[in-house]
mmCIF file of C-alpha atoms and ligand atoms in Angstrom:
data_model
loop_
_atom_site.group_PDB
_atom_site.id
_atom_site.type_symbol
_atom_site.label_atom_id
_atom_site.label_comp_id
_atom_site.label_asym_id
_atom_site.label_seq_id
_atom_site.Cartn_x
_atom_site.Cartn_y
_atom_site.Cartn_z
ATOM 1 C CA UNK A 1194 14.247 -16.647 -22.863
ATOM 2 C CA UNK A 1195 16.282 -13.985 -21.687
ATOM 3 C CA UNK A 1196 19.668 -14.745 -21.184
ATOM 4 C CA UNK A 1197 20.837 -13.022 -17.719
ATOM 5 C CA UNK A 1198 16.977 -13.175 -15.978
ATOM 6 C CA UNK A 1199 18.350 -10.727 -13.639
ATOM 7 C CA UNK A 1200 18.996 -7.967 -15.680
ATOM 8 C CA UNK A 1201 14.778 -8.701 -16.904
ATOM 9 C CA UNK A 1202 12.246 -6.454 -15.075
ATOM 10 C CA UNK A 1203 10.980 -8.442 -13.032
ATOM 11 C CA UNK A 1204 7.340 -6.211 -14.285
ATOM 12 C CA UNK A 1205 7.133 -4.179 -17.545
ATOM 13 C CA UNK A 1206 4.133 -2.974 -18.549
ATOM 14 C CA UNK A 1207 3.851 -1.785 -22.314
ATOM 15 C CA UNK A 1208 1.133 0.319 -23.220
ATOM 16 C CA UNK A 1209 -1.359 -0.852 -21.027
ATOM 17 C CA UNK A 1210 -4.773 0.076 -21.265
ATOM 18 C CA UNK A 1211 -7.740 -1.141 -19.159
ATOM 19 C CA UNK A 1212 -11.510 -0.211 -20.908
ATOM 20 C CA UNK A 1213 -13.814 -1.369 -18.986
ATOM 21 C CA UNK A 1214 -17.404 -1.617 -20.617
ATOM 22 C CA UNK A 1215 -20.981 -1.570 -18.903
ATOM 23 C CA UNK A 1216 -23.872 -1.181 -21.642
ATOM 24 C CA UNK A 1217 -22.998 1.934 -23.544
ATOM 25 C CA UNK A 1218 -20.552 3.501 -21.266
ATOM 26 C CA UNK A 1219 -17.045 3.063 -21.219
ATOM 27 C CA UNK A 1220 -14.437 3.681 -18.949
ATOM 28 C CA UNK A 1221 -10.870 3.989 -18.944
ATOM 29 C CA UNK A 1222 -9.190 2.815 -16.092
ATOM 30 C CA UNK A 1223 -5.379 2.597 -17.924
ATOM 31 C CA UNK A 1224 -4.240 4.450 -21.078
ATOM 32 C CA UNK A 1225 -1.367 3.343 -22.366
ATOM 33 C CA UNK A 1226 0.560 2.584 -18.897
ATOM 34 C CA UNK A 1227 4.270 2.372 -19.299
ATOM 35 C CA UNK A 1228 5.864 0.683 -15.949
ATOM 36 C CA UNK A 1229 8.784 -1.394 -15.103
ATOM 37 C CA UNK A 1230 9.325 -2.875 -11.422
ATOM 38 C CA UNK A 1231 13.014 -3.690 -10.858
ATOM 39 C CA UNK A 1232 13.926 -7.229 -8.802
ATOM 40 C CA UNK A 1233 14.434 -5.452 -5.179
ATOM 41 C CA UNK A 1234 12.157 -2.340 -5.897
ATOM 42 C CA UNK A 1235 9.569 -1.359 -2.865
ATOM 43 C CA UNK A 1236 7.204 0.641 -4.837
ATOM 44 C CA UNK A 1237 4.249 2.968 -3.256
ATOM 45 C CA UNK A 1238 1.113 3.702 -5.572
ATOM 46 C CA UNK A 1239 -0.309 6.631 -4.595
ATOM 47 C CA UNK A 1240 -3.531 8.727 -6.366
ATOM 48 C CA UNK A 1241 -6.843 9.769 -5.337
ATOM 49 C CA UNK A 1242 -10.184 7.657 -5.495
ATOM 50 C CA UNK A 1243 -11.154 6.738 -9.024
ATOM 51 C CA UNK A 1244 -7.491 7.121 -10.381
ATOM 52 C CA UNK A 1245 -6.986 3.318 -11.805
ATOM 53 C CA UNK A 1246 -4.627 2.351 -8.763
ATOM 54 C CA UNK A 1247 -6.429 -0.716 -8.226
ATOM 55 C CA UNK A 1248 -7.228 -1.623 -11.129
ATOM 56 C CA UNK A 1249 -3.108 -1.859 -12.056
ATOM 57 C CA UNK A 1250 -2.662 -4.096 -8.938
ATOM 58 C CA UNK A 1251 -5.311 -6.486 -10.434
ATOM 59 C CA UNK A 1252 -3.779 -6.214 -13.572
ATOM 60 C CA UNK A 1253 0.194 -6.721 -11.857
ATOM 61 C CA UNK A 1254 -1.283 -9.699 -9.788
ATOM 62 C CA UNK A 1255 -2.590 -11.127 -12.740
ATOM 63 C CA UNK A 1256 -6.314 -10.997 -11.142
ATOM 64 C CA UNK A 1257 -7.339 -9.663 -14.694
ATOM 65 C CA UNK A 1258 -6.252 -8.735 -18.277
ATOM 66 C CA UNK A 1259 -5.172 -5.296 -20.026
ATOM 67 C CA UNK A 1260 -7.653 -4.279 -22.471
ATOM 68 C CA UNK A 1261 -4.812 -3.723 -25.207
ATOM 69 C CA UNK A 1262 -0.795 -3.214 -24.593
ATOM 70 C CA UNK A 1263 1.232 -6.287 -23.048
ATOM 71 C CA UNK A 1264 2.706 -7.421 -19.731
ATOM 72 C CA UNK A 1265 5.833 -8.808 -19.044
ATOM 73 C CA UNK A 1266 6.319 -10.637 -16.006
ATOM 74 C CA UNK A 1267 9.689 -12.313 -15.580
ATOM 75 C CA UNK A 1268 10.236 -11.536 -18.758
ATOM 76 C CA UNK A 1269 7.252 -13.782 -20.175
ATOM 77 C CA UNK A 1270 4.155 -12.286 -21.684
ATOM 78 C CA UNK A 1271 1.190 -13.165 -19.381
ATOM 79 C CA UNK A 1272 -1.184 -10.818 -20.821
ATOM 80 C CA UNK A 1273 -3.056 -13.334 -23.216
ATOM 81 C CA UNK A 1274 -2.782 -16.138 -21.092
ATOM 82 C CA UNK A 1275 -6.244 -17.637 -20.090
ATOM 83 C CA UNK A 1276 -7.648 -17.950 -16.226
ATOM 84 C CA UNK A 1277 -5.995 -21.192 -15.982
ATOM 85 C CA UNK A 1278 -2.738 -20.338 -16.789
ATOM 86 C CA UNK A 1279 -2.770 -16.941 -15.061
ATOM 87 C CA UNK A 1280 -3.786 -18.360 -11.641
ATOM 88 C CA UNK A 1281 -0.790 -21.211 -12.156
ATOM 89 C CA UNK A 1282 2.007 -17.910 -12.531
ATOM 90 C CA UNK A 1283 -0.065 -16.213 -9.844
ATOM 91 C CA UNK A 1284 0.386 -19.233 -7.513
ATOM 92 C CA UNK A 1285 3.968 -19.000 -8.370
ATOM 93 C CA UNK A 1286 5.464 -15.825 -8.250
ATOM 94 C CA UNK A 1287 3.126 -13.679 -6.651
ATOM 95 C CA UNK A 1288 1.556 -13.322 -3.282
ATOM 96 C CA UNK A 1289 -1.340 -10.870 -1.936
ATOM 97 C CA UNK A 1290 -2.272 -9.011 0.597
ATOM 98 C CA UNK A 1291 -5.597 -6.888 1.497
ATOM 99 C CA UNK A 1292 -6.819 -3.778 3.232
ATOM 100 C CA UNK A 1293 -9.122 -6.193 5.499
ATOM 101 C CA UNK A 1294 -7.027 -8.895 5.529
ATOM 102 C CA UNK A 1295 -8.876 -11.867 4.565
ATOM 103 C CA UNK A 1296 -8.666 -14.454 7.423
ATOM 104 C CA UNK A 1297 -11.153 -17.088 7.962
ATOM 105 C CA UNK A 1298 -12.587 -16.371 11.032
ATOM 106 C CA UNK A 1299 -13.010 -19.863 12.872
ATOM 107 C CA UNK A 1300 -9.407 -21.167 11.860
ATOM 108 C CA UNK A 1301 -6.581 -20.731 13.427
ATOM 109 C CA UNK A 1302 -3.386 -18.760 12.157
ATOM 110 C CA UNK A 1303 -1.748 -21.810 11.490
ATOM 111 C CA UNK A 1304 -4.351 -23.179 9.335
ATOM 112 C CA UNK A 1305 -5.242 -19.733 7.578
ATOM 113 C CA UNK A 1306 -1.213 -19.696 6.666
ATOM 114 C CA UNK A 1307 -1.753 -23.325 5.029
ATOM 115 C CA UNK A 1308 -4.224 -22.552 3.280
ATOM 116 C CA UNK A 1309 -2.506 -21.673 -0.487
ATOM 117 C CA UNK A 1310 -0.628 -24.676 0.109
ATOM 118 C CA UNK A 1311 -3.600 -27.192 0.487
ATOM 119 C CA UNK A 1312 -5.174 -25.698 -2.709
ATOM 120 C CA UNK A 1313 -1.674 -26.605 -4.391
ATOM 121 C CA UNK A 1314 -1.838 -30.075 -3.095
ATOM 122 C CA UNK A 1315 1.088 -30.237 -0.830
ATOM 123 C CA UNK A 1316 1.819 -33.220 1.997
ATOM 124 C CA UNK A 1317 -0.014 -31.922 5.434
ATOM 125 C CA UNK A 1318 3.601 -32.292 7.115
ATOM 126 C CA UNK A 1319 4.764 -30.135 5.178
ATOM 127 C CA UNK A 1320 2.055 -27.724 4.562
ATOM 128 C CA UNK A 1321 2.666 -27.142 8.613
ATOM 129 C CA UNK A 1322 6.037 -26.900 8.738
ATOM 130 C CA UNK A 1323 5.705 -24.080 6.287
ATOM 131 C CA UNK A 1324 2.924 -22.904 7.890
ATOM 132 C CA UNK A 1325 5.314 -22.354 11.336
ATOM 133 C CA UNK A 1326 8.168 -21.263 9.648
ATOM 134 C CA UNK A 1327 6.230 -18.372 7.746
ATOM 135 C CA UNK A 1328 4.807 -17.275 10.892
ATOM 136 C CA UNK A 1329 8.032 -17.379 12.816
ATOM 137 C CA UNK A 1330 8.993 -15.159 10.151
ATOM 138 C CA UNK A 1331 6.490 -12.833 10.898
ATOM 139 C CA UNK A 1332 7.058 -12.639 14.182
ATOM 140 C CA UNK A 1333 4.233 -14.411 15.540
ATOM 141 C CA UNK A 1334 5.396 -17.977 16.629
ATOM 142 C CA UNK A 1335 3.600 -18.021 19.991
ATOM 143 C CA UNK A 1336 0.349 -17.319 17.719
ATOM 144 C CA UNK A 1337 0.137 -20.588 16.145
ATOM 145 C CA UNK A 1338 -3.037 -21.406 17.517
ATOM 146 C CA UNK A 1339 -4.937 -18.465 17.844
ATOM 147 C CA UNK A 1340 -8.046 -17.751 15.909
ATOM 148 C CA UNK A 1341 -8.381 -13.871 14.156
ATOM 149 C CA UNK A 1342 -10.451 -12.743 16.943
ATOM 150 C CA UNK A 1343 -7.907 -13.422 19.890
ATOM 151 C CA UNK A 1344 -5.714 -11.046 17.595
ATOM 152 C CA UNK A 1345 -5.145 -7.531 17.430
ATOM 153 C CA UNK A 1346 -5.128 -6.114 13.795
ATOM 154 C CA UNK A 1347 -1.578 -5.626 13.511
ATOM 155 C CA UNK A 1348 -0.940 -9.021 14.236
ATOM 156 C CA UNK A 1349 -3.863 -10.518 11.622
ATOM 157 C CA UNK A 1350 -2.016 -8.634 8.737
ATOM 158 C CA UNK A 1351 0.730 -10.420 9.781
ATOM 159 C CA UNK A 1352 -0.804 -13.512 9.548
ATOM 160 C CA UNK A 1353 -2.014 -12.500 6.222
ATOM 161 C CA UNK A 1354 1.436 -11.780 5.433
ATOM 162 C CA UNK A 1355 2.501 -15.097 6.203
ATOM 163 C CA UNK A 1356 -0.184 -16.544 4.024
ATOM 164 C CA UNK A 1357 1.136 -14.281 1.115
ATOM 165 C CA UNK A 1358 5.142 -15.586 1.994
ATOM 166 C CA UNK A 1359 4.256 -19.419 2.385
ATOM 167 C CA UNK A 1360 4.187 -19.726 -1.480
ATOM 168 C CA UNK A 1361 7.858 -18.314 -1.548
ATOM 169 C CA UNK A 1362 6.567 -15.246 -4.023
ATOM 170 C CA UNK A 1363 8.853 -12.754 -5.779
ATOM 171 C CA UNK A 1364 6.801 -10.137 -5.293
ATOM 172 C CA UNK A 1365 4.210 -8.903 -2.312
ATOM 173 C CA UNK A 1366 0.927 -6.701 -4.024
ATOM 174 C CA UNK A 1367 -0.838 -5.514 -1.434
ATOM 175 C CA UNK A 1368 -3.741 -2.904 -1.559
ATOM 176 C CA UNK A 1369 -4.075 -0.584 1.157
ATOM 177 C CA UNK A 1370 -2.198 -2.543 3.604
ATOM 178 C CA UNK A 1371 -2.427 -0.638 6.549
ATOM 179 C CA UNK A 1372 -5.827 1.225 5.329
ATOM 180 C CA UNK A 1373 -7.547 -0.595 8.879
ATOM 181 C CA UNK A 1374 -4.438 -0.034 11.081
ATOM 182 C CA UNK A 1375 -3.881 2.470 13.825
ATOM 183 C CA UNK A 1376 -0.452 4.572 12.921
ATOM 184 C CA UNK A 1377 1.736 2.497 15.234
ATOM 185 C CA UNK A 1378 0.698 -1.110 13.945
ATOM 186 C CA UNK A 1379 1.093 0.469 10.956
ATOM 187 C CA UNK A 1380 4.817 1.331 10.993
ATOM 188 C CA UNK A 1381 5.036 -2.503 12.706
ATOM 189 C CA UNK A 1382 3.703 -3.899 9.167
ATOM 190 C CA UNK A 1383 5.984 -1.292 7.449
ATOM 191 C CA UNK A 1384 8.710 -2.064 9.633
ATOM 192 C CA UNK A 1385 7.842 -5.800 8.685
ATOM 193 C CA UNK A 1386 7.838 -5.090 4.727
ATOM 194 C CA UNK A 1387 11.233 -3.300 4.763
ATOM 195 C CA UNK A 1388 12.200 -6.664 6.792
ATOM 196 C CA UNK A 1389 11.238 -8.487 3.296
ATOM 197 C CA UNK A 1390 12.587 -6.250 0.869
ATOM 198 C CA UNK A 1391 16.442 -6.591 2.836
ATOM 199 C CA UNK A 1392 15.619 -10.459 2.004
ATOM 200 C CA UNK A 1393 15.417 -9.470 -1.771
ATOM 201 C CA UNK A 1394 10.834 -9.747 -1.985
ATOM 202 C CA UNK A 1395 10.188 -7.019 -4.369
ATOM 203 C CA UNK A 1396 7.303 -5.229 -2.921
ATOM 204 C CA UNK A 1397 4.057 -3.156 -4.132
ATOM 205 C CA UNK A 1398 1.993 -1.232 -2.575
ATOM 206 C CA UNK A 1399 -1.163 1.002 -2.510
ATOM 207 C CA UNK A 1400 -1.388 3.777 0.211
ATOM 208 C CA UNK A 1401 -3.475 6.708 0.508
ATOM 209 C CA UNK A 1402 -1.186 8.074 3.504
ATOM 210 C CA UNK A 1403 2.369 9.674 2.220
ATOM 211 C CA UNK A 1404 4.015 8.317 5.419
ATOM 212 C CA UNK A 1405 3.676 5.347 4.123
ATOM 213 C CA UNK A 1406 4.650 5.697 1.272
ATOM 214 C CA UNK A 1407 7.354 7.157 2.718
ATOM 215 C CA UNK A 1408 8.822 3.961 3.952
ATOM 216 C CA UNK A 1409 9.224 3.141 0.269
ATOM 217 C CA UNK A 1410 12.047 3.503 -1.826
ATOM 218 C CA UNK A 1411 9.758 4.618 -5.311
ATOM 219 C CA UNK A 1412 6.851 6.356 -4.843
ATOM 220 C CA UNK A 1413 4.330 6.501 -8.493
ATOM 221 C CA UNK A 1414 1.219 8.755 -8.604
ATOM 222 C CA UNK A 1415 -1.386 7.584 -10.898
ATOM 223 C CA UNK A 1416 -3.972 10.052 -11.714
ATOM 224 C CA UNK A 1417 -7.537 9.817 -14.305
ATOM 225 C CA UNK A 1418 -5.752 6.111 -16.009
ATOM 226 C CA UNK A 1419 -2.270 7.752 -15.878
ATOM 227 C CA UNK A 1420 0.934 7.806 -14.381
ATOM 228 C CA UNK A 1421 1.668 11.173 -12.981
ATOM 229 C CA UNK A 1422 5.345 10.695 -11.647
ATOM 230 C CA UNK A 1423 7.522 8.357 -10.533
ATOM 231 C CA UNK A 1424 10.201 9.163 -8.152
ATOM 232 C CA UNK A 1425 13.102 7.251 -6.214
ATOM 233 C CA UNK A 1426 13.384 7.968 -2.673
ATOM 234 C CA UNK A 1427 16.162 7.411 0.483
ATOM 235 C CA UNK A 1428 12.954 5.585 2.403
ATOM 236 C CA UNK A 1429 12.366 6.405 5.835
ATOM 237 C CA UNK A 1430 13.154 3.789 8.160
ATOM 238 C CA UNK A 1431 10.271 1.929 9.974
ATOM 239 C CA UNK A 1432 10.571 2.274 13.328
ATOM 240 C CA UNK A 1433 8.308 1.609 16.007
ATOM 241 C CA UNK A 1434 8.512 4.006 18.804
ATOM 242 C CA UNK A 1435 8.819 2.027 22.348
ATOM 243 C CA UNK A 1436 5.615 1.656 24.818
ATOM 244 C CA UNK A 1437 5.370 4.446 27.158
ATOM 245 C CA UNK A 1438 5.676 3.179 30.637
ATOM 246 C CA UNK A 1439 3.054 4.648 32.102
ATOM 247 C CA UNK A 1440 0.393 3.026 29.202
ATOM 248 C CA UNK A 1441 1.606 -0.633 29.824
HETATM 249 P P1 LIG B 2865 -8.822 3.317 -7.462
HETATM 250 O O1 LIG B 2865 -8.415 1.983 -6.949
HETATM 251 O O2 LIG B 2865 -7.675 4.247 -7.713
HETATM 252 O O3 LIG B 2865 -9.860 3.970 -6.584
HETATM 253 P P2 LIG B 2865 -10.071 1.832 -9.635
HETATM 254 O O4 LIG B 2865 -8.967 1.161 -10.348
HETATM 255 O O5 LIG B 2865 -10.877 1.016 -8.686
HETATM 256 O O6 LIG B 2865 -9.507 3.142 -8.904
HETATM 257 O O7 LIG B 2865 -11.069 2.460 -10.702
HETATM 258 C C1 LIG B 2865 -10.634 3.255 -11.806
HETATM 259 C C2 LIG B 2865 -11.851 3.639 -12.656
HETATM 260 O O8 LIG B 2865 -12.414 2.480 -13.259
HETATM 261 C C3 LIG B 2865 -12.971 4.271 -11.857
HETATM 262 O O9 LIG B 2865 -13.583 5.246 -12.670
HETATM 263 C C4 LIG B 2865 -13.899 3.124 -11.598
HETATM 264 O O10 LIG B 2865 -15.227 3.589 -11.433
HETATM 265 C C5 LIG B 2865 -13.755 2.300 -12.855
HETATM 266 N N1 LIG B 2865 -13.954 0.850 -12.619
HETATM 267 C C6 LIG B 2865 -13.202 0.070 -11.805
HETATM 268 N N2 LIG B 2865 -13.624 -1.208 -11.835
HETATM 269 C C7 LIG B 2865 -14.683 -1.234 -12.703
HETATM 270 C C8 LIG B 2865 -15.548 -2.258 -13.179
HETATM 271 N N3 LIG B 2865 -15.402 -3.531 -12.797
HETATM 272 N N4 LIG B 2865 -16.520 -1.905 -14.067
HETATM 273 C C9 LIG B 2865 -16.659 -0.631 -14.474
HETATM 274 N N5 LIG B 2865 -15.868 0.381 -14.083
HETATM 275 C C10 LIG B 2865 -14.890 0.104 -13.201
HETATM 276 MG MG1 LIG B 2866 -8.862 1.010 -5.101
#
């Protein structure tokens, strides 16, 4: 082990390549990725259709293997682990969040935010608790009770947000976030994430808009398996532009 874990990426990839093989055909998804994600970092992936962005978040969430090269995550090598043991370091340090959110539809928030912790066995009490607190978090503490269809979309990604924070991650993957948002819920779940990175959650994301990924402080183009660039940035500040009058 490392002996200052802070000074450890929290993510290096080394030479990562993802082939991915039906009948005769190959593809190449990764070659030979080189990436490091600093504790704090809140990194955009950008690159057009096709261009292996996904497939790196599945890789970074631990969802599936490289091909060849190695990954690093908190300094331990996860990339030979089997399903078992990459869904226990998945439970632990990571959480997820989707383009279309992922809430079961006849449960309440409350309930949809316990859900990670029933799978990981803990005590009802405090699966709620946790529950409440995560959504308080997130702003919706009224909302306990509601079911995903007496929500608006901004405020189901939140939800799912909550459900990604209740297992205390170290880092937020989410894939096209705000992909079925209108602009202004958008900047709210922005607005939200820049909320999480202040509390030290290291954050990445995939975004096809570059306003979003303006509210980053990295932004890394991946293009045909590659990365294209990688850039620091002064991030924009999320912020949500008040009602008009006359629309309330
Ligand atoms: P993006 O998310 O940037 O659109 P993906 O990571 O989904 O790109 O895909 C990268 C490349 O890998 C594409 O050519 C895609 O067709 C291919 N690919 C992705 N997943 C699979 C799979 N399970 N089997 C075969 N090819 C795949
Ligand atoms: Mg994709």
């Amino acid at each position: 082990m490392n002996e200052n874990p802070e000074q450890t990426p929290l993510i290096a990839l080394r030479s990562v390549s993802k082939i991915y093989r039906s009948g005769d055909v190959e593809v190449a998804a990764l070659r030979s990725v080189d990436f490091t994600v600093e504790h704090g970092d809140f990194v955009a992936i950008m690159g057009s259709s096709g261009s292996g962005k996904s497939t790196l978040m599945n890789i970074l969430g631990c969802l599936d293997r490289p091909t060849s090269g190695q990954y690093l995550l908190e300094g331990q090598d996860v990339s030979r682990l089997d399903r078992n043991d990459l869904a226990i370091v998945r439970n632990r340090t990571l959480g997820f969040v989707f383009q279309s959110f992922n809430l079961l539809a006849r449960t309440s928030a409350l309930e949809n935010v316990e859900l990670p912790m029933l799978y990981a066995g803990l005590p009802a009490r405090e699966r709620r608790q946790r529950a409440r607190e995560a959504l308080e978090r997130v702003g919706l503490g009224a909302r306990l009770d509601h079911h995903p269809r007496q929500l608006s979309g901004g405020q189901q990604q939140r939800v799912a947000i909550a459900r990604a924070l209740v297992s205390r991650p170290r880092v937020i993957l989410a894939d096209e976030p705000t992909g079925n948002l209108d602009s202004r819920t958008s900047v709210e779940v922005m607005a939200l994430f820049q909320e999480l990175r202040r509390e030290g959650i290291t954050l990445v994301l995939v975004t096809h808009e570059p306003d979003i990924a303006g509210y980053a402080g990295r932004v890394v183009v991946v293009k045909d398996g590659r990365i294209l660039s990688d850039r620091r940035q002064q991030p924009v500040p999320a912020e949500v532009p008040p009602l008009e009058e006359a629309a309330s």
